[in-house]
Coordinates of C-alpha atoms in Angstrom, one line a residue:
X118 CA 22.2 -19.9 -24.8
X119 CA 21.5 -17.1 -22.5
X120 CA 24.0 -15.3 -20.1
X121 CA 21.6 -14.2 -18.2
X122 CA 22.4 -15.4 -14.0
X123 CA 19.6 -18.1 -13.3
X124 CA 18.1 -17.3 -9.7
X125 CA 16.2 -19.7 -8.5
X126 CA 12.4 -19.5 -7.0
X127 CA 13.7 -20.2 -3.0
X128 CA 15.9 -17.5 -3.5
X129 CA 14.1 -14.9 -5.3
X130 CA 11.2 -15.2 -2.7
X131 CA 13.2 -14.9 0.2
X132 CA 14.9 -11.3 -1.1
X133 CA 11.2 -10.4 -1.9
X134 CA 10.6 -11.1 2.0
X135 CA 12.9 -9.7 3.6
X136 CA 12.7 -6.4 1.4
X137 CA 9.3 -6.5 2.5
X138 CA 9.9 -6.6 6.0
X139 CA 10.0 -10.2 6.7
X140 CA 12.9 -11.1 7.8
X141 CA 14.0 -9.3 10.8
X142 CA 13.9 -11.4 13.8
X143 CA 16.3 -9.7 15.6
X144 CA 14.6 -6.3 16.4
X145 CA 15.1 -5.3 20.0
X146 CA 12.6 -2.7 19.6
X147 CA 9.8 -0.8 18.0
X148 CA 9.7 2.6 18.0
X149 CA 8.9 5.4 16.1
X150 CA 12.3 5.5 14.3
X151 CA 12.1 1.9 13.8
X152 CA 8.8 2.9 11.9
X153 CA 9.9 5.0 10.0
X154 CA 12.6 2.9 8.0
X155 CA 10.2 0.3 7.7
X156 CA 7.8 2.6 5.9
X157 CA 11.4 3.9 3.9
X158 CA 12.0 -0.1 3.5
X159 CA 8.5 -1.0 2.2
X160 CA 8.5 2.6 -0.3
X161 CA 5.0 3.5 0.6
X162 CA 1.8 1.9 2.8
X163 CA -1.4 2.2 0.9
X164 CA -4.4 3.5 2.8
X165 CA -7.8 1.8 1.9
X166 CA -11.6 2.7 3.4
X167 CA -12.7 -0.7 3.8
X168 CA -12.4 -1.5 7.7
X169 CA -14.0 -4.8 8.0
X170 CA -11.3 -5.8 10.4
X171 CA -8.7 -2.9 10.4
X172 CA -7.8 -0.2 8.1
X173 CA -5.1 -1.4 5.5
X174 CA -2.3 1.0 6.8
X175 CA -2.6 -0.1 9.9
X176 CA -2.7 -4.0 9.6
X177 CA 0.3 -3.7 7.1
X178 CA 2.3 -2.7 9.5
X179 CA 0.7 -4.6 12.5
X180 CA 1.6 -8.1 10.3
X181 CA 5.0 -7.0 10.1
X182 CA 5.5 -6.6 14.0
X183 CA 3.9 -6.9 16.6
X184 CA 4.6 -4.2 18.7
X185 CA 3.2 -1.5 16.1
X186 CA 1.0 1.4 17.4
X187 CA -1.4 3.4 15.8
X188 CA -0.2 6.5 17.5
X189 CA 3.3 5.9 16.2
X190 CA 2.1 6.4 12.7
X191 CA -0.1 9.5 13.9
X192 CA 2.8 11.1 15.2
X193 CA 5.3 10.3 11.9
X194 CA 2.5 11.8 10.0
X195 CA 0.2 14.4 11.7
X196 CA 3.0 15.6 14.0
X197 CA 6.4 15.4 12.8
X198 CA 5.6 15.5 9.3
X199 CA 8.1 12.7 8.1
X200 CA 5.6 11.2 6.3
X201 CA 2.5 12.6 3.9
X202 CA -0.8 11.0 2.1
X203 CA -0.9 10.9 -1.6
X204 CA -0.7 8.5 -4.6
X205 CA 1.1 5.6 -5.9
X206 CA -1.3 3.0 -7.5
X207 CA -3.5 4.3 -5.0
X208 CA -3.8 6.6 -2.1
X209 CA -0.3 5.7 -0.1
X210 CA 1.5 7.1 3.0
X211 CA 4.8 7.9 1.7
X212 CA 8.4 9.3 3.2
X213 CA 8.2 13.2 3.1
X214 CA 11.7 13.0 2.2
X215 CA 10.4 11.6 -1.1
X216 CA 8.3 14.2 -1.9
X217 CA 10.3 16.0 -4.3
X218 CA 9.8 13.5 -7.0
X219 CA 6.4 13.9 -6.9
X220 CA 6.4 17.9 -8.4
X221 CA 6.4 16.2 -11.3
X222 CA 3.3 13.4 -10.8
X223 CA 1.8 17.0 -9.8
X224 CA 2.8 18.9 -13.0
X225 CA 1.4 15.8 -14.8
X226 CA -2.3 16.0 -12.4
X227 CA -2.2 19.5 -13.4
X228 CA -2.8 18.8 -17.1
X229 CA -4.9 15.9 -17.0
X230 CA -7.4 17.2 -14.2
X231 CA -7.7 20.6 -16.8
X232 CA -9.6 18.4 -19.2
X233 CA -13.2 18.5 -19.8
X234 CA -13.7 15.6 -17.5
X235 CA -12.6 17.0 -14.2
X236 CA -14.1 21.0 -15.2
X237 CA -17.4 19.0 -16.1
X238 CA -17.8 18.3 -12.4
X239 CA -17.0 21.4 -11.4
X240 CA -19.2 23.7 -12.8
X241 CA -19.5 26.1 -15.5
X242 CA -17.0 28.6 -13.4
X243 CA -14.6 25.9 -12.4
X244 CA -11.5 28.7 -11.8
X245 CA -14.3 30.8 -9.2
X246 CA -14.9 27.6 -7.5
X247 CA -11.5 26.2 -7.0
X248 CA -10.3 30.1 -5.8
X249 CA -13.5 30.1 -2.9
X250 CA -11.8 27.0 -1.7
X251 CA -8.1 27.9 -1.3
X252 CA -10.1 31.5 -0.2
X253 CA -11.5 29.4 2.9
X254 CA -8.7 27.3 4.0
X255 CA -6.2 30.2 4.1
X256 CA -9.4 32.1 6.3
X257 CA -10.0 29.1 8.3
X258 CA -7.0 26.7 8.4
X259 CA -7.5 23.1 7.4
X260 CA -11.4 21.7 6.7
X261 CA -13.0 18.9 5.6
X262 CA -15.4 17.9 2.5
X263 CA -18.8 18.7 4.6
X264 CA -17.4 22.0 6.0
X265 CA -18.3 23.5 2.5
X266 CA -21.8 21.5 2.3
X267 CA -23.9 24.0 3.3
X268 CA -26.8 22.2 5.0
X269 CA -26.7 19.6 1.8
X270 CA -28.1 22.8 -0.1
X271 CA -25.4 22.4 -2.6
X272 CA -26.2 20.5 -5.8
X273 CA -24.2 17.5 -6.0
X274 CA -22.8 16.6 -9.3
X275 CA -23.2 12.6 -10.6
X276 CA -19.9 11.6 -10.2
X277 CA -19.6 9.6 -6.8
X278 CA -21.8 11.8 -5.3
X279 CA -19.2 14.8 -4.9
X280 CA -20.4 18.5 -4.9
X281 CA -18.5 20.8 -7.0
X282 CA -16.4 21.8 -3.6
X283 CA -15.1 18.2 -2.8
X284 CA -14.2 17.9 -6.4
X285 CA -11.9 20.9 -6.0
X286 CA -10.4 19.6 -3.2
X287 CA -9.5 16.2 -4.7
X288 CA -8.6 18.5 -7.9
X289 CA -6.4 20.6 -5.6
X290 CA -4.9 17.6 -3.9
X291 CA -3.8 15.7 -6.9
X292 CA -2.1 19.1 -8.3
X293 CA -0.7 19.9 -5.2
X294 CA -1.7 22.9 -3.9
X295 CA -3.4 21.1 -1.1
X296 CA -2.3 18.2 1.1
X297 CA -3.7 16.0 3.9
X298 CA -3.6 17.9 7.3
X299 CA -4.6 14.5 8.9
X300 CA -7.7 12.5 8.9
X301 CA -10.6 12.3 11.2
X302 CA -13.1 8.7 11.2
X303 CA -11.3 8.5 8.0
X304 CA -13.0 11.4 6.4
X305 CA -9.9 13.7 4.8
X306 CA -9.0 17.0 6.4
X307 CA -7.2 19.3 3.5
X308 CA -4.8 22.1 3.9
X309 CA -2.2 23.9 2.4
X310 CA 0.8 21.5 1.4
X311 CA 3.2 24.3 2.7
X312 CA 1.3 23.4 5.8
X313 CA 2.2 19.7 5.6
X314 CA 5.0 18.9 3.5
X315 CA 8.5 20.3 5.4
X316 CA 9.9 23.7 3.4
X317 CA 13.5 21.5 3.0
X318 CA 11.5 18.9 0.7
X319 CA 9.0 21.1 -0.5
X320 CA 11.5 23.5 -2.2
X321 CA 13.8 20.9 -3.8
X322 CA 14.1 20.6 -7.5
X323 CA 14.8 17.2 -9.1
X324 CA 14.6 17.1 -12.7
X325 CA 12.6 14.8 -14.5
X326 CA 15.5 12.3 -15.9
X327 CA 16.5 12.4 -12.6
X328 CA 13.5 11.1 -10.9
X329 CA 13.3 8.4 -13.5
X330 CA 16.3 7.2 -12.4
X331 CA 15.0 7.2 -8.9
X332 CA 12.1 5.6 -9.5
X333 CA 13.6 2.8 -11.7
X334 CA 16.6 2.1 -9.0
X335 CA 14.2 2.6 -6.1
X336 CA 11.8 0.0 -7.4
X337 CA 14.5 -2.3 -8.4
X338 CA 15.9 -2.4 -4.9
X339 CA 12.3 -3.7 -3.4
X340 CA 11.7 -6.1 -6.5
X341 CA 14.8 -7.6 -6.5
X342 CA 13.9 -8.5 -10.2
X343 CA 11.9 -7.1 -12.4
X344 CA 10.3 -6.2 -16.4
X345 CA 9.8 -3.0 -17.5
X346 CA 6.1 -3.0 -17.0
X347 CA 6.4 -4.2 -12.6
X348 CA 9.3 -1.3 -12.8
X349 CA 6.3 1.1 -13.8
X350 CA 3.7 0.1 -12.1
X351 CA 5.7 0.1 -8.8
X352 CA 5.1 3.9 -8.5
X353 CA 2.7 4.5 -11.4
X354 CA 4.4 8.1 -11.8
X355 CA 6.3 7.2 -15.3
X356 CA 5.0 5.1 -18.0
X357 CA 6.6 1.4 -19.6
X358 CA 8.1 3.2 -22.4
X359 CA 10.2 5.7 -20.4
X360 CA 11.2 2.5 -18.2
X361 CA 12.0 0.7 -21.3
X362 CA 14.2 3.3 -23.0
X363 CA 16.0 3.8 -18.9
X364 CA 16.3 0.1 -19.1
X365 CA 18.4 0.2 -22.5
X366 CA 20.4 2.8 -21.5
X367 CA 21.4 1.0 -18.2
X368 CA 22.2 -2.3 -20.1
X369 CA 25.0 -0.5 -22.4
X370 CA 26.9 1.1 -19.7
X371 CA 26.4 -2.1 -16.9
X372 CA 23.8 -0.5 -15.0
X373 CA 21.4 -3.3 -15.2
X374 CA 21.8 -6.9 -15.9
X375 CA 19.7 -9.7 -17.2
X376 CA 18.5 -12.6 -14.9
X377 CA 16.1 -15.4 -15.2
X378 CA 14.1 -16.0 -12.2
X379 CA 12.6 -19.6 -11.7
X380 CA 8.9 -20.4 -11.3
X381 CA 7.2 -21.8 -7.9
X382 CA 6.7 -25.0 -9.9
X383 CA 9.7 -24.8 -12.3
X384 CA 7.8 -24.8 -15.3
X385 CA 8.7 -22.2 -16.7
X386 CA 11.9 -19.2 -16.5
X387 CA 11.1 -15.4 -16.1
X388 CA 13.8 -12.9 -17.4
X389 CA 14.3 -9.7 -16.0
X390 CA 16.3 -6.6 -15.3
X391 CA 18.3 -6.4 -12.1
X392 CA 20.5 -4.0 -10.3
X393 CA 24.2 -5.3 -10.2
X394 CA 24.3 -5.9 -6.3
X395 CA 21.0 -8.0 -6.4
X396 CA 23.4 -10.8 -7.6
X397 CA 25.8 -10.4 -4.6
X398 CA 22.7 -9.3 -2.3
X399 CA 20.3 -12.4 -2.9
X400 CA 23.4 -14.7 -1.8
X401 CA 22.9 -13.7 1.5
X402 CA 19.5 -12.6 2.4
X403 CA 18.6 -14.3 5.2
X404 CA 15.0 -16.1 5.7
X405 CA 12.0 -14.8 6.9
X406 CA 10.7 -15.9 10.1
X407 CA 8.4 -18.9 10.7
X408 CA 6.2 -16.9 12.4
X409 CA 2.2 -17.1 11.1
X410 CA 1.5 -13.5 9.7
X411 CA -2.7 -12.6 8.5
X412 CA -2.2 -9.8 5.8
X413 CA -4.3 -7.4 4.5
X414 CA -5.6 -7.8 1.5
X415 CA -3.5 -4.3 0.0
X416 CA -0.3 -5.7 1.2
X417 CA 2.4 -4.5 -0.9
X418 CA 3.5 -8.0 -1.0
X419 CA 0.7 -9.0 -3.1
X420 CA -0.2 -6.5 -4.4
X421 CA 1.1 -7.7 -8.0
X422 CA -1.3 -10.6 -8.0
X423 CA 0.3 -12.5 -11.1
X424 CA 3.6 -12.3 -9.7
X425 CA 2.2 -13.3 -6.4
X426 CA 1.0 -16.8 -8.7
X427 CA 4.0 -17.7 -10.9
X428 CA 6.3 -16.5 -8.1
X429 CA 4.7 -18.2 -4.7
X430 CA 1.8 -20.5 -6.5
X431 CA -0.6 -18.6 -4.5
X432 CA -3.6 -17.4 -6.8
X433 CA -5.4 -14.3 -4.8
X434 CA -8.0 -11.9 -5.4
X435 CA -10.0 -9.1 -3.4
X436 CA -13.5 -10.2 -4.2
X437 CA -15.4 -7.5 -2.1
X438 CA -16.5 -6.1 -5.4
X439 CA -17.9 -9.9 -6.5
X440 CA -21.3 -10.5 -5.9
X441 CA -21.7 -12.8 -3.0
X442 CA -22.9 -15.5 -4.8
X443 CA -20.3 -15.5 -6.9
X444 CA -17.3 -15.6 -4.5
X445 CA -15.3 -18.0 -4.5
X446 CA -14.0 -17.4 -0.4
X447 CA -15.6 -14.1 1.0
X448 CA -15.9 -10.6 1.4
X449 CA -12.1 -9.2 3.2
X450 CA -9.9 -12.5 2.9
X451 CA -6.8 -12.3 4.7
X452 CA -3.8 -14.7 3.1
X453 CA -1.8 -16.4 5.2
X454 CA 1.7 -16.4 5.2
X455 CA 4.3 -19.2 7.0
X456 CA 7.6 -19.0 6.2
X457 CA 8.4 -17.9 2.6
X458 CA 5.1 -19.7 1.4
X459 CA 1.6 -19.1 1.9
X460 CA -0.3 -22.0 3.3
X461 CA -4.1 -20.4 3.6
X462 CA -6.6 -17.6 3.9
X463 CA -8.9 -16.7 6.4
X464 CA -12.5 -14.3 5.9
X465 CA -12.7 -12.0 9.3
X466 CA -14.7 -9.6 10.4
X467 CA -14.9 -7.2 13.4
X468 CA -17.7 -7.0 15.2
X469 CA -17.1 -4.2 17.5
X470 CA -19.9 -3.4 19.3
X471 CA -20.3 -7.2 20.1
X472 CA -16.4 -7.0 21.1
X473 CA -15.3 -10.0 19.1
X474 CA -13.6 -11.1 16.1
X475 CA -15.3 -13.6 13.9
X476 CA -13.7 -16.1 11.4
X477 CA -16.5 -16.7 9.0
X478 CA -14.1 -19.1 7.0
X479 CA -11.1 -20.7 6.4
X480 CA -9.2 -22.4 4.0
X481 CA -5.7 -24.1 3.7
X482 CA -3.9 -24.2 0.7
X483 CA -3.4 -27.6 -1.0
X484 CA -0.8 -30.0 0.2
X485 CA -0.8 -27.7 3.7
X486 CA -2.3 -30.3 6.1
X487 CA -4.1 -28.8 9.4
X488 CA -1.5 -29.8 12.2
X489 CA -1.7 -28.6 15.8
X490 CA 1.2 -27.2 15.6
X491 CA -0.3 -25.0 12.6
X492 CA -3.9 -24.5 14.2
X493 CA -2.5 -23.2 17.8
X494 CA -0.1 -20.8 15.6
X495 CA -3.2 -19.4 14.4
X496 CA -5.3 -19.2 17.2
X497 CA -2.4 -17.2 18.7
X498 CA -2.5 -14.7 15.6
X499 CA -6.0 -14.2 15.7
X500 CA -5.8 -13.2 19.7
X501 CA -3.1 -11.0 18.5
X502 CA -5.0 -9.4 16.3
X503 CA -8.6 -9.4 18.2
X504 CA -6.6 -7.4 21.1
X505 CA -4.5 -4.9 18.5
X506 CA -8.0 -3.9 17.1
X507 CA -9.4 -3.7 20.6
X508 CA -12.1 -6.9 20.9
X509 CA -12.0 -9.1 23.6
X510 CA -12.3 -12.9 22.0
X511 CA -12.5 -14.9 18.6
X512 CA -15.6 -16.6 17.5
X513 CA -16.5 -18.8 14.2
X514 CA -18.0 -21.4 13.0
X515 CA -15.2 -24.3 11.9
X516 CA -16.2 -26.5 9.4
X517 CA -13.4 -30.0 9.1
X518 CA -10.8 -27.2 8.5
X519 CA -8.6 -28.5 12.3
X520 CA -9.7 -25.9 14.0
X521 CA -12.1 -26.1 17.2
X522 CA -15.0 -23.3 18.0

């Protein structure tokens, strides 16, 4: 028989929500500071292109109050610098104050953009092109991709498009040497990192093991619960082995113990690794609020989308890369979240010169029945959101699914 403490399904999703920023009810306000340990809370806030509705950085924080601002964000990042663009899983905006532990994701770009891959795209004098780069942003100050196109007269390589200058810059960027001054319509504007990243994070030195242990703790404090593999993929900056062989040292001096987390529908238990003060933390984590939240489709909360299914029953995908015939819902589907369960999703789409917000479909989840209690909640959410991304009504076509047009 197993020692291992049994936590059950309620529980585990409830510390999930409420390290995910679900749970606090009782905020007086929301300011920039209150911001900024959200962002600490959630680890990182990924940054996506697609702005059907609103940009992913944005709505992820917008779904978990209200009262967010663009400009609060601008100022954390552009302004203050307590905050800086670069990768995860993906491009994320991250603490500054993290930033030393990611000398050593930049060591590891360094080595795996020098292969022939990434000098392929730059040219046959990829060293010359990556110097005339740096050479104009320490002449000029911070630029974008089509500062260096030249009139389009530069030949563009076949790799998304990108000329030999715009690969040096994402080369440059991955390694470190550059950073993200800020961003204008979206389009990245580079400069130095000394430039972006404060000198009291940029010049401390963590060593390796000790960011490991970081990044293991760190992610174990946000997953509550977790394998080796979710521990890794978290940050994507170490691979399952060196988690595994962290993990086995951890277990022989106490540092992690075993738990057996509980399926949505019970059929089935999950063992995984846990920090000691999980077990004394998930006994009193209080629950998230009732209140109706749309989120993106990169929220961090879903992001893992089979722990998503075994752990809420909810079975989501992105499907803007599915042909449109073959989707299932739509294009940007947002889930929607009640409670600690999620009882639908809902395919938006801004039309802004129109200046309205249109819900193309909707769908409740099985065994969620379409009150009026449930359907005024949401017709308050999507007025929420039409004013946060600046339209002036909601319109749709509502097929049987309780709501009215």
């Amino acid at each position: 028989m197993s020692d291992a403490k049994s936590i059950s399904n309620r529980a585990m999703r409830k510390f999930l929500l409420q390290r995910q920023g679900f749970a606090d009810s009782t905020r007086k306000d929301f300011d920039k500071a209150e911001l900024l340990r959200l962002i600490h809370q959630l680890a990182y806030v990924q940054v996506d292109s697609i702005n059907v509705v609103e940009r992913a950085h944005h709505m992820i924080l917008f779904s978990r109050d209200r009262r967010y601002r663009r400009e609060m964000l601008s100022d954390l990042l552009e302004g203050e610098r307590q905050l800086f663009e670069h990768w995860t899983h993906d491009a994320c905006i991250i603490p500054a104050s993290y930033y030393p532990h990611w000398q050593h994701r930049f060591e590891s770009a360094r080595k795996r953009l020098a292969g022939p891959r990434w000098r392929k795209r730059l040219g046959p004098r990829p060293q010359q092109v990556l110097d005339e780069v740096l050479a104009r942003i320490d002449r000029e100050g911070p630029l974008r991709t089509r500062d260096f196109a030249n009139g389009g007269a530069v030949k563009r390589s076949a790799w998304w498009g990108w000329t030999q200058e715009k690969t040096a810059l994402e080369f440059l960027w991955r390694s470190g040497e550059l950073g993200i001054s800020r961003r204008e319509r979206f389009e990245k504007v580079y400069d130095r990192m000394e430039s972006v990243i404060p000198s009291r994070y940029r010049d401390e030195k963590i060593e390796w093991q000790a960011s490991v242990d970081w990044m293991c703790r760190e992610a174990l404090k946000r997953l509550g619960a977790a394998t080796a593999v979710e521990i890794a993929e978290f940050w994507s900056s170490c691979s399952t082995a060196t988690v595994n062989g962290w993990l086995e040292a951890e277990r022989k001096t106490g540092g992690v113990v075993e738990v057996e987390v509980e399926t949505v529908d019970g059929s089935r238990i999950r063992p995984r690794a846990a920090l000691p003060e999980f077990l004394e933390e998930i006994s009193r984590v209080p629950s998230p609020t009732r209140s109706m939240r749309l989120l993106s489709p990169f929220d961090p909360l879903i992001r893992d989308r089979k722990r998503t299914a075994w752990l809420f029953g909810f079975d989501y995908r992105i499907e803007v890369f599915i042909p449109a015939a073959k989707r299932e819902y739509g294009y940007y589907v947002f889930p929607i979240l009640e409670g600690d369960r999620f009882t639908g999703r809902i395919d938006l789409k801004a039309w802004r010169k129109e200046g309205f917000l249109e819900v193309k479909g909707l769908w409740w989840e099985p065994g969620t029945r379409a009150t009026a209690a449930r359907t005024d909640a949401l017709r308050r959410c999507l007025t929420r959101l039409a004013k946060f991304v600046q339209l002036e009504e909601v319109r749709g076509q509502y097929k049987g699914d309780g709501l009215e047009p």
